[in-house]
Coordinates of N, CA, C and O and ligand atoms in Angstrom, one line a residue:
X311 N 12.2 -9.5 -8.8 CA 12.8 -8.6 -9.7 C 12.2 -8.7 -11.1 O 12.6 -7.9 -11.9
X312 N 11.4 -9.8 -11.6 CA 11.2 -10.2 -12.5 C 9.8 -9.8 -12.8 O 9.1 -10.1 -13.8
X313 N 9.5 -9.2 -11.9 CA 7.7 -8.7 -12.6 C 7.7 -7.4 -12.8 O 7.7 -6.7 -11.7
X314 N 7.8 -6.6 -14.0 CA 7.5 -5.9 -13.9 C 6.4 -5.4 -15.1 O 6.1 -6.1 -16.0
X315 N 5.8 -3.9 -15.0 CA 4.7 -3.9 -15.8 C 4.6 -3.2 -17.0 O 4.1 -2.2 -16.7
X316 N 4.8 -3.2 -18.3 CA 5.1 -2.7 -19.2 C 4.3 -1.8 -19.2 O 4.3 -1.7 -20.5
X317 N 3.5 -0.9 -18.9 CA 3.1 0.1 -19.4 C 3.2 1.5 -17.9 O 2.9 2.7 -18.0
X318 N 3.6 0.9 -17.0 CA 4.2 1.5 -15.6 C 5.6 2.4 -16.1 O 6.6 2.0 -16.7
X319 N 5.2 3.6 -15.7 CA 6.5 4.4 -15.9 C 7.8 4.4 -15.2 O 8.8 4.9 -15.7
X320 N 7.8 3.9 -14.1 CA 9.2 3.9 -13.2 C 9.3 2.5 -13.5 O 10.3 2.0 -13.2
X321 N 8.4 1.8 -14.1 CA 9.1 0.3 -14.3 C 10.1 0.4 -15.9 O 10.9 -0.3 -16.5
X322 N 9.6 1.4 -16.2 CA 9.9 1.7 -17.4 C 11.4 2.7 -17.2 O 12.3 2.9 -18.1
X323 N 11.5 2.9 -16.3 CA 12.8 4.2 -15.9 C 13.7 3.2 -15.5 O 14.9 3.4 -15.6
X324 N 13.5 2.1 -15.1 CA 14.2 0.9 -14.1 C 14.9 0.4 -15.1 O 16.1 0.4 -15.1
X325 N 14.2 -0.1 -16.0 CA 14.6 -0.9 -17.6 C 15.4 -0.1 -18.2 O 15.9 -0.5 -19.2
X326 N 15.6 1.2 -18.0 CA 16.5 2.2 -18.8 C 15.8 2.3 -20.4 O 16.2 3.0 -21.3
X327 N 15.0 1.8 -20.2 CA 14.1 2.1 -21.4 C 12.9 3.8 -21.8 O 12.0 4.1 -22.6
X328 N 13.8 4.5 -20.6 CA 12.9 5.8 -20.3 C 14.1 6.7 -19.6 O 14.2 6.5 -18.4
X329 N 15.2 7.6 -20.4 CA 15.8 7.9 -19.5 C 15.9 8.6 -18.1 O 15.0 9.3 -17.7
X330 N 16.8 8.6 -17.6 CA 16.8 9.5 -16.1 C 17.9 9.4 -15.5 O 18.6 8.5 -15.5
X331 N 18.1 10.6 -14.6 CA 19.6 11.3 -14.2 C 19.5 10.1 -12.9 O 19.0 10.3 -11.8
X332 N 20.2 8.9 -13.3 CA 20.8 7.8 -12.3 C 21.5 8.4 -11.2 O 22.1 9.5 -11.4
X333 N 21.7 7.9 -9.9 CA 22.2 8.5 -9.1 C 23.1 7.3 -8.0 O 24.2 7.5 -7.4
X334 N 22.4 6.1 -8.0 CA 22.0 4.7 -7.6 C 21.8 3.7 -8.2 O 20.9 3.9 -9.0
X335 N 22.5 2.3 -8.1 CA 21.5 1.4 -8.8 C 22.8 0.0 -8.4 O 24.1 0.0 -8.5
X336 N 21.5 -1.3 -7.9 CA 22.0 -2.2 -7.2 C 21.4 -3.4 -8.0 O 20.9 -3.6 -9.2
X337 N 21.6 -4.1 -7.0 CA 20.3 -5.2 -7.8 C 18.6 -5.3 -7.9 O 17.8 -5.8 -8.6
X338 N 18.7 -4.7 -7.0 CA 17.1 -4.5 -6.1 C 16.4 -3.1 -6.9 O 15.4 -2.9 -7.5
X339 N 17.5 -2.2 -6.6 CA 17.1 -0.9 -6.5 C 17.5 0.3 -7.4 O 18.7 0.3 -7.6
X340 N 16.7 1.3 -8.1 CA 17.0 2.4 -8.5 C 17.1 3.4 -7.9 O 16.2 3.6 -7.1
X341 N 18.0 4.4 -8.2 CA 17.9 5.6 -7.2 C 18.0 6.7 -8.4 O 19.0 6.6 -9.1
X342 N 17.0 8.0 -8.9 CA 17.1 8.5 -10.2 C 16.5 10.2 -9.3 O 15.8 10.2 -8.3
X343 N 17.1 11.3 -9.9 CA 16.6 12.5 -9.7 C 15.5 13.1 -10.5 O 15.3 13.1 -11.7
X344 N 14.5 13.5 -9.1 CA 12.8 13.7 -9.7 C 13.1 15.0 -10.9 O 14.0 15.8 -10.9
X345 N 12.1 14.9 -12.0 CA 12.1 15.8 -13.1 C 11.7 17.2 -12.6 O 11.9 18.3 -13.1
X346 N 11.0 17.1 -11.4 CA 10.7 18.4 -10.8 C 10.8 18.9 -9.4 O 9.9 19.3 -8.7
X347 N 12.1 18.7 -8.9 CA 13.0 18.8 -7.4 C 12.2 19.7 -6.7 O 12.2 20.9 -6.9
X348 N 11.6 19.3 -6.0 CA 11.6 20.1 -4.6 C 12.3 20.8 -3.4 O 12.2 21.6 -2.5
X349 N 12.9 20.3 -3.9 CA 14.7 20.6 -3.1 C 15.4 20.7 -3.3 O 15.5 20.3 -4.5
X350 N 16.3 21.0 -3.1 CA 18.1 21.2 -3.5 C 18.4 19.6 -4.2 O 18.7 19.5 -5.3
X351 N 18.3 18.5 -3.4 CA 18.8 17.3 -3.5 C 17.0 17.0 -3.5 O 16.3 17.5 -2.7
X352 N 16.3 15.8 -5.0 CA 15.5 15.6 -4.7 C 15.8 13.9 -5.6 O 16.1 13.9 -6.8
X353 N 15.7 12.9 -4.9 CA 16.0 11.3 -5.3 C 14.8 10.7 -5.4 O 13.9 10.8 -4.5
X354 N 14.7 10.1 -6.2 CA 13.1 8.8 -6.1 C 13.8 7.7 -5.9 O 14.6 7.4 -6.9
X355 N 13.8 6.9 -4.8 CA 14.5 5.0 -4.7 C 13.4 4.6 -5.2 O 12.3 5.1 -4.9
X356 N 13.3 3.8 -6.1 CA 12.6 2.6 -6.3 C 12.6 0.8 -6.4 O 13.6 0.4 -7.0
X357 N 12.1 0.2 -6.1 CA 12.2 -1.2 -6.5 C 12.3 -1.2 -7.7 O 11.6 -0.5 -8.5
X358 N 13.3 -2.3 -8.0 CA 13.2 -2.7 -9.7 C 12.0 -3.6 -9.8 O 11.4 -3.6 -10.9
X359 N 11.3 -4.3 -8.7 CA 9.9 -4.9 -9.1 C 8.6 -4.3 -9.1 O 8.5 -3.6 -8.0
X360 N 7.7 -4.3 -9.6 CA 6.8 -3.8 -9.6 C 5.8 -4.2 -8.4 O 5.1 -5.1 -8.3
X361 N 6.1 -2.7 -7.4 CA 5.2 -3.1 -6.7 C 4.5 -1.3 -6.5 O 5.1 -0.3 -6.2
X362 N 2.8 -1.7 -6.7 CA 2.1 -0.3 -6.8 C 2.7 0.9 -5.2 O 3.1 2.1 -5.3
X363 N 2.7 0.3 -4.4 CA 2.9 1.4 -2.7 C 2.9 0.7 -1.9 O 2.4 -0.4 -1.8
X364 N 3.6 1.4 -0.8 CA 3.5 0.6 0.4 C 2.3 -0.4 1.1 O 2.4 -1.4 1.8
X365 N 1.6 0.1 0.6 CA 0.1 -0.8 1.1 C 0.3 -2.1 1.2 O 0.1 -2.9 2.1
X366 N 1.0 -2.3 -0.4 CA 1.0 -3.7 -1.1 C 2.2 -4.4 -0.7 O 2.1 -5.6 -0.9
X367 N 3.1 -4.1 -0.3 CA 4.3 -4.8 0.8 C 3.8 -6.0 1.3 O 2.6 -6.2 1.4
X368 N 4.4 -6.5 1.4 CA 4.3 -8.6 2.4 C 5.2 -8.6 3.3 O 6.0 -7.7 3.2
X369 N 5.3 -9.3 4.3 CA 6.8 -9.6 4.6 C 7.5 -10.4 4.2 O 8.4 -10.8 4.9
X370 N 7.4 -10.7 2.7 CA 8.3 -11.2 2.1 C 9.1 -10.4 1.3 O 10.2 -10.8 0.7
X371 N 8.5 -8.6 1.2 CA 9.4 -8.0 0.9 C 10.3 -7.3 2.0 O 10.7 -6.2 1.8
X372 N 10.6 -8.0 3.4 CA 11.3 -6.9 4.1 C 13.0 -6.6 3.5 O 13.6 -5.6 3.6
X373 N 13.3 -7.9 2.7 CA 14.9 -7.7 2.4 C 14.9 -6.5 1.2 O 15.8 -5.7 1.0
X374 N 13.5 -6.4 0.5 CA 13.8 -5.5 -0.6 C 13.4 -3.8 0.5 O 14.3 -3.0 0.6
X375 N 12.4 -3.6 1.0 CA 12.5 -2.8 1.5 C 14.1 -2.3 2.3 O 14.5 -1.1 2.1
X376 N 14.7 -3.0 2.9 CA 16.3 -2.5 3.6 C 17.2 -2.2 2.5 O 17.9 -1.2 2.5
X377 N 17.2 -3.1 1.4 CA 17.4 -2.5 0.2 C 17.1 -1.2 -0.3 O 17.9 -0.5 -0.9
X378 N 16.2 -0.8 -0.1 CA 15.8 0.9 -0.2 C 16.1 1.8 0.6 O 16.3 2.9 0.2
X379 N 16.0 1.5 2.0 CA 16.8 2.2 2.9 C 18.2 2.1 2.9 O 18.9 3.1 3.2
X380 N 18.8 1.1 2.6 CA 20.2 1.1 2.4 C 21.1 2.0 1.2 O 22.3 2.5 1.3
X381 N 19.8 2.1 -0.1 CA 20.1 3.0 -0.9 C 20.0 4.3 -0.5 O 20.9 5.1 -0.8
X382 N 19.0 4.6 0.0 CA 18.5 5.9 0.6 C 19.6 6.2 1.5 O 19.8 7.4 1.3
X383 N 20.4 5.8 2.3 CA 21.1 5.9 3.1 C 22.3 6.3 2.3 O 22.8 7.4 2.5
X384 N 22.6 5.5 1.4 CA 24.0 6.0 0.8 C 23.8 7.1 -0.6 O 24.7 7.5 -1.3
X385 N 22.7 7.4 -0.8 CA 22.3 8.8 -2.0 C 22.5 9.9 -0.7 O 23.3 10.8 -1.1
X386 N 22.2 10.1 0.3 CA 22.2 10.5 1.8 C 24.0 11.4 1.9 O 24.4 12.6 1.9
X387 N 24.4 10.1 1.9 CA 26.1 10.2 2.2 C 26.5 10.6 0.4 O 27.6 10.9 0.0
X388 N 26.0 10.6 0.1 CA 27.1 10.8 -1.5 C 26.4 12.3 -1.6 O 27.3 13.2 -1.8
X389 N 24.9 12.8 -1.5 CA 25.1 14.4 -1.9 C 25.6 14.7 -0.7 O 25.9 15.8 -0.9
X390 N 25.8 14.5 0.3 CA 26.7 15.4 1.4 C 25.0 16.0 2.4 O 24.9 17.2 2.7
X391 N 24.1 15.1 2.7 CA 23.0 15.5 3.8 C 23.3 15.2 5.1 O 22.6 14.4 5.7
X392 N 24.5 15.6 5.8 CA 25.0 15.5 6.7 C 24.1 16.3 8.2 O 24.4 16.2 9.4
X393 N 22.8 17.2 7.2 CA 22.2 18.1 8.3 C 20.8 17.4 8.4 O 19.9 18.0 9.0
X394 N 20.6 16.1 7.9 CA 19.4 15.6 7.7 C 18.5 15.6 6.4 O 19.0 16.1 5.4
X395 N 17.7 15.1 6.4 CA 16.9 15.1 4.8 C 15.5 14.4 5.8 O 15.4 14.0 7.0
X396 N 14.7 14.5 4.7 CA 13.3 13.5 4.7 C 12.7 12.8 3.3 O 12.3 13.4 2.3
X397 N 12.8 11.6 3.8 CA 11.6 10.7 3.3 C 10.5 10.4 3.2 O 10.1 9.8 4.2
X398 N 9.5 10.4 2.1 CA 8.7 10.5 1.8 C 8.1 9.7 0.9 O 8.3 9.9 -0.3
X399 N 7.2 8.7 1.5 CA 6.2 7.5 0.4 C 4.8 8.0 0.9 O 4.3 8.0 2.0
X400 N 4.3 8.2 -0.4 CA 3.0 8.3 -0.8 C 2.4 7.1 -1.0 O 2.7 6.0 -1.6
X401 N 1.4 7.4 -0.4 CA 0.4 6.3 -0.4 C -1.3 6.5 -0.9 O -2.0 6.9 0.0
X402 N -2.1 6.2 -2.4 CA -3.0 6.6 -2.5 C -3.0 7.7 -3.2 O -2.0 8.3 -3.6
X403 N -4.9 8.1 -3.3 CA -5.2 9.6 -4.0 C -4.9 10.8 -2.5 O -4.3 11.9 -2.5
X404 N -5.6 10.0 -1.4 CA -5.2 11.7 -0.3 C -3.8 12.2 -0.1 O -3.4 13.3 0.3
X405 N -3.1 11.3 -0.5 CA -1.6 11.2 -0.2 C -1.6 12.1 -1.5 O -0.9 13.0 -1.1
X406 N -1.9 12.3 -2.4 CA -1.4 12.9 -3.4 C -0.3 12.0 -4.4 O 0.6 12.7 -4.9
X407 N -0.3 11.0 -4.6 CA 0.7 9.6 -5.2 C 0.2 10.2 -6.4 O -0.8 10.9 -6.5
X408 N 1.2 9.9 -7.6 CA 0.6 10.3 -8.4 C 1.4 9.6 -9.5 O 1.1 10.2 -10.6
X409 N 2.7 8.0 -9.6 CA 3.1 7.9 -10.0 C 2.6 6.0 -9.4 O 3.2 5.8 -8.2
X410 N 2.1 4.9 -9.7 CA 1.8 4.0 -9.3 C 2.7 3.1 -9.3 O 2.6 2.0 -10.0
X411 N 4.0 3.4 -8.4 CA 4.7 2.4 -8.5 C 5.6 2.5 -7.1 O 6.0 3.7 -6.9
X412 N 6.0 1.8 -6.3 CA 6.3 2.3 -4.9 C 7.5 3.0 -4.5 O 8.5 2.4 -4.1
X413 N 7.5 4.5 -4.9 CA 9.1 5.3 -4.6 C 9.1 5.8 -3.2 O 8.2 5.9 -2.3
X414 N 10.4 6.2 -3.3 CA 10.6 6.9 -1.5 C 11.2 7.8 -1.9 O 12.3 7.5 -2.4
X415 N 10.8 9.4 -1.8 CA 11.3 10.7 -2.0 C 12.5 11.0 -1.3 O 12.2 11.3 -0.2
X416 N 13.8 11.2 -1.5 CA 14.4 11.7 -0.2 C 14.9 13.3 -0.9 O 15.5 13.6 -2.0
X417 N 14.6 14.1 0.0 CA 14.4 15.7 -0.2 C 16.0 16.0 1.1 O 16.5 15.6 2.1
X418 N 16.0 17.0 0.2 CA 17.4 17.2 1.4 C 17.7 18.5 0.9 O 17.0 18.8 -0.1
X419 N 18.7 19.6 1.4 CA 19.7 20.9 1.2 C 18.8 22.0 1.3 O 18.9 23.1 0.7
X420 N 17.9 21.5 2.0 CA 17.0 22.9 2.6 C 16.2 22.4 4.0 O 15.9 21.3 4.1
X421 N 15.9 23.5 5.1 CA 15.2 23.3 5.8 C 13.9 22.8 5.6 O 13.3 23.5 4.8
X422 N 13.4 22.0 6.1 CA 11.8 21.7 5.7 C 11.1 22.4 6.4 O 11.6 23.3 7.1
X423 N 9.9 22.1 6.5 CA 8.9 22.6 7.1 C 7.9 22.0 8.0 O 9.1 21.6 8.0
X424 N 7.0 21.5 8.7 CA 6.3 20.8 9.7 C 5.3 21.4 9.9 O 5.4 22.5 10.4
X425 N 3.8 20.7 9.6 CA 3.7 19.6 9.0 C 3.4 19.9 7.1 O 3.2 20.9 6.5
X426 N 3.5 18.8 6.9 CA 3.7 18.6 5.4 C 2.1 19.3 5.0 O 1.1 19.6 5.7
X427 N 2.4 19.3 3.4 CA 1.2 19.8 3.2 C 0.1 18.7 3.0 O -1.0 19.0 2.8
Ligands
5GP1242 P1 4.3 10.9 -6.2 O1 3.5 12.2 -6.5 O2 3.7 9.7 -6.9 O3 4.6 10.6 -4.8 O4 5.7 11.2 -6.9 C1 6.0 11.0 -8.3 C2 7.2 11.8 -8.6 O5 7.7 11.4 -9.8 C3 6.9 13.3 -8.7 O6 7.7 14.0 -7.8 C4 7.3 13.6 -10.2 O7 7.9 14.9 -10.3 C5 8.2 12.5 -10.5 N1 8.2 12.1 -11.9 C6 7.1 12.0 -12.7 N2 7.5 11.6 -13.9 C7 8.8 11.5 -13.9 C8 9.8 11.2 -14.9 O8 9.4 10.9 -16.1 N3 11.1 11.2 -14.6 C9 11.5 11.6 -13.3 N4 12.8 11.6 -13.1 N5 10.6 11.9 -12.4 C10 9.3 11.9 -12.7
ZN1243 ZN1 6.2 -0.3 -12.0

């Protein structure tokens, strides 16, 4: 929880040194609403530590990972996505990532579509 990178913008949203519409927030984890929703309900989870994307995971982060799903889980239950939602981590330039720091989208209150773009 202690590395993080001072010139990183969600490390910078984590520190509350950058505001944002909080939604979540544990020890591990932030949960904040994206500046440009795609959805009805659109959440970014992130690690409070700096870590760039999934790529870079260990298995020494599996507890922080469930930590994000656990958050994801309960942003889930609190806007009321009782019809389902999707998750979404970018990974890279093809992926279209475009913020270097490891979030998980959860999009919800509309039907989606298949397959993504
Ligand atoms: P990516 O494209 O990396 O998967 O997702 C980055 C997301 O961060 C985008 O959906 C973008 O709208 C969101 N975002 C970028 N800058 C900010 C910001 O300053 N505040 C918030 N709340 N969201 C941001
Ligand atoms: Zn960061």
């Amino acid at each position: 929880m202690s590395e993080r990178d001072p010139e990183c913008l969600f490390c910078r949203i984590a520190a509350g040194e950058i505001p944002s519409d909080r939604v979540h927030e544990d020890d591990d984890v932030v949960g904040f609403r994206d500046v440009a929703p795609r959805a009805p309900t659109h959440v970014l989870v992130i690690p409070r530590r700096h870590v760039s994307d999934a790529q870079a995971l260990t298995d020494d982060d599996a507890g922080l990972l469930a930590s994000c799903f656990a958050a994801l889980r309960q942003v889930a239950d609190a806007e009321g996505l009782s019809r389902g939602y999707r998750i979404v981590a970018n990974i890279g330039p093809d992926s279209g990532q475009t913020v270097p720091h490891l979030h998980f989208h959860l999009l919800g209150g509309r039907q989606m579509s298949w397959p993504p773009g």
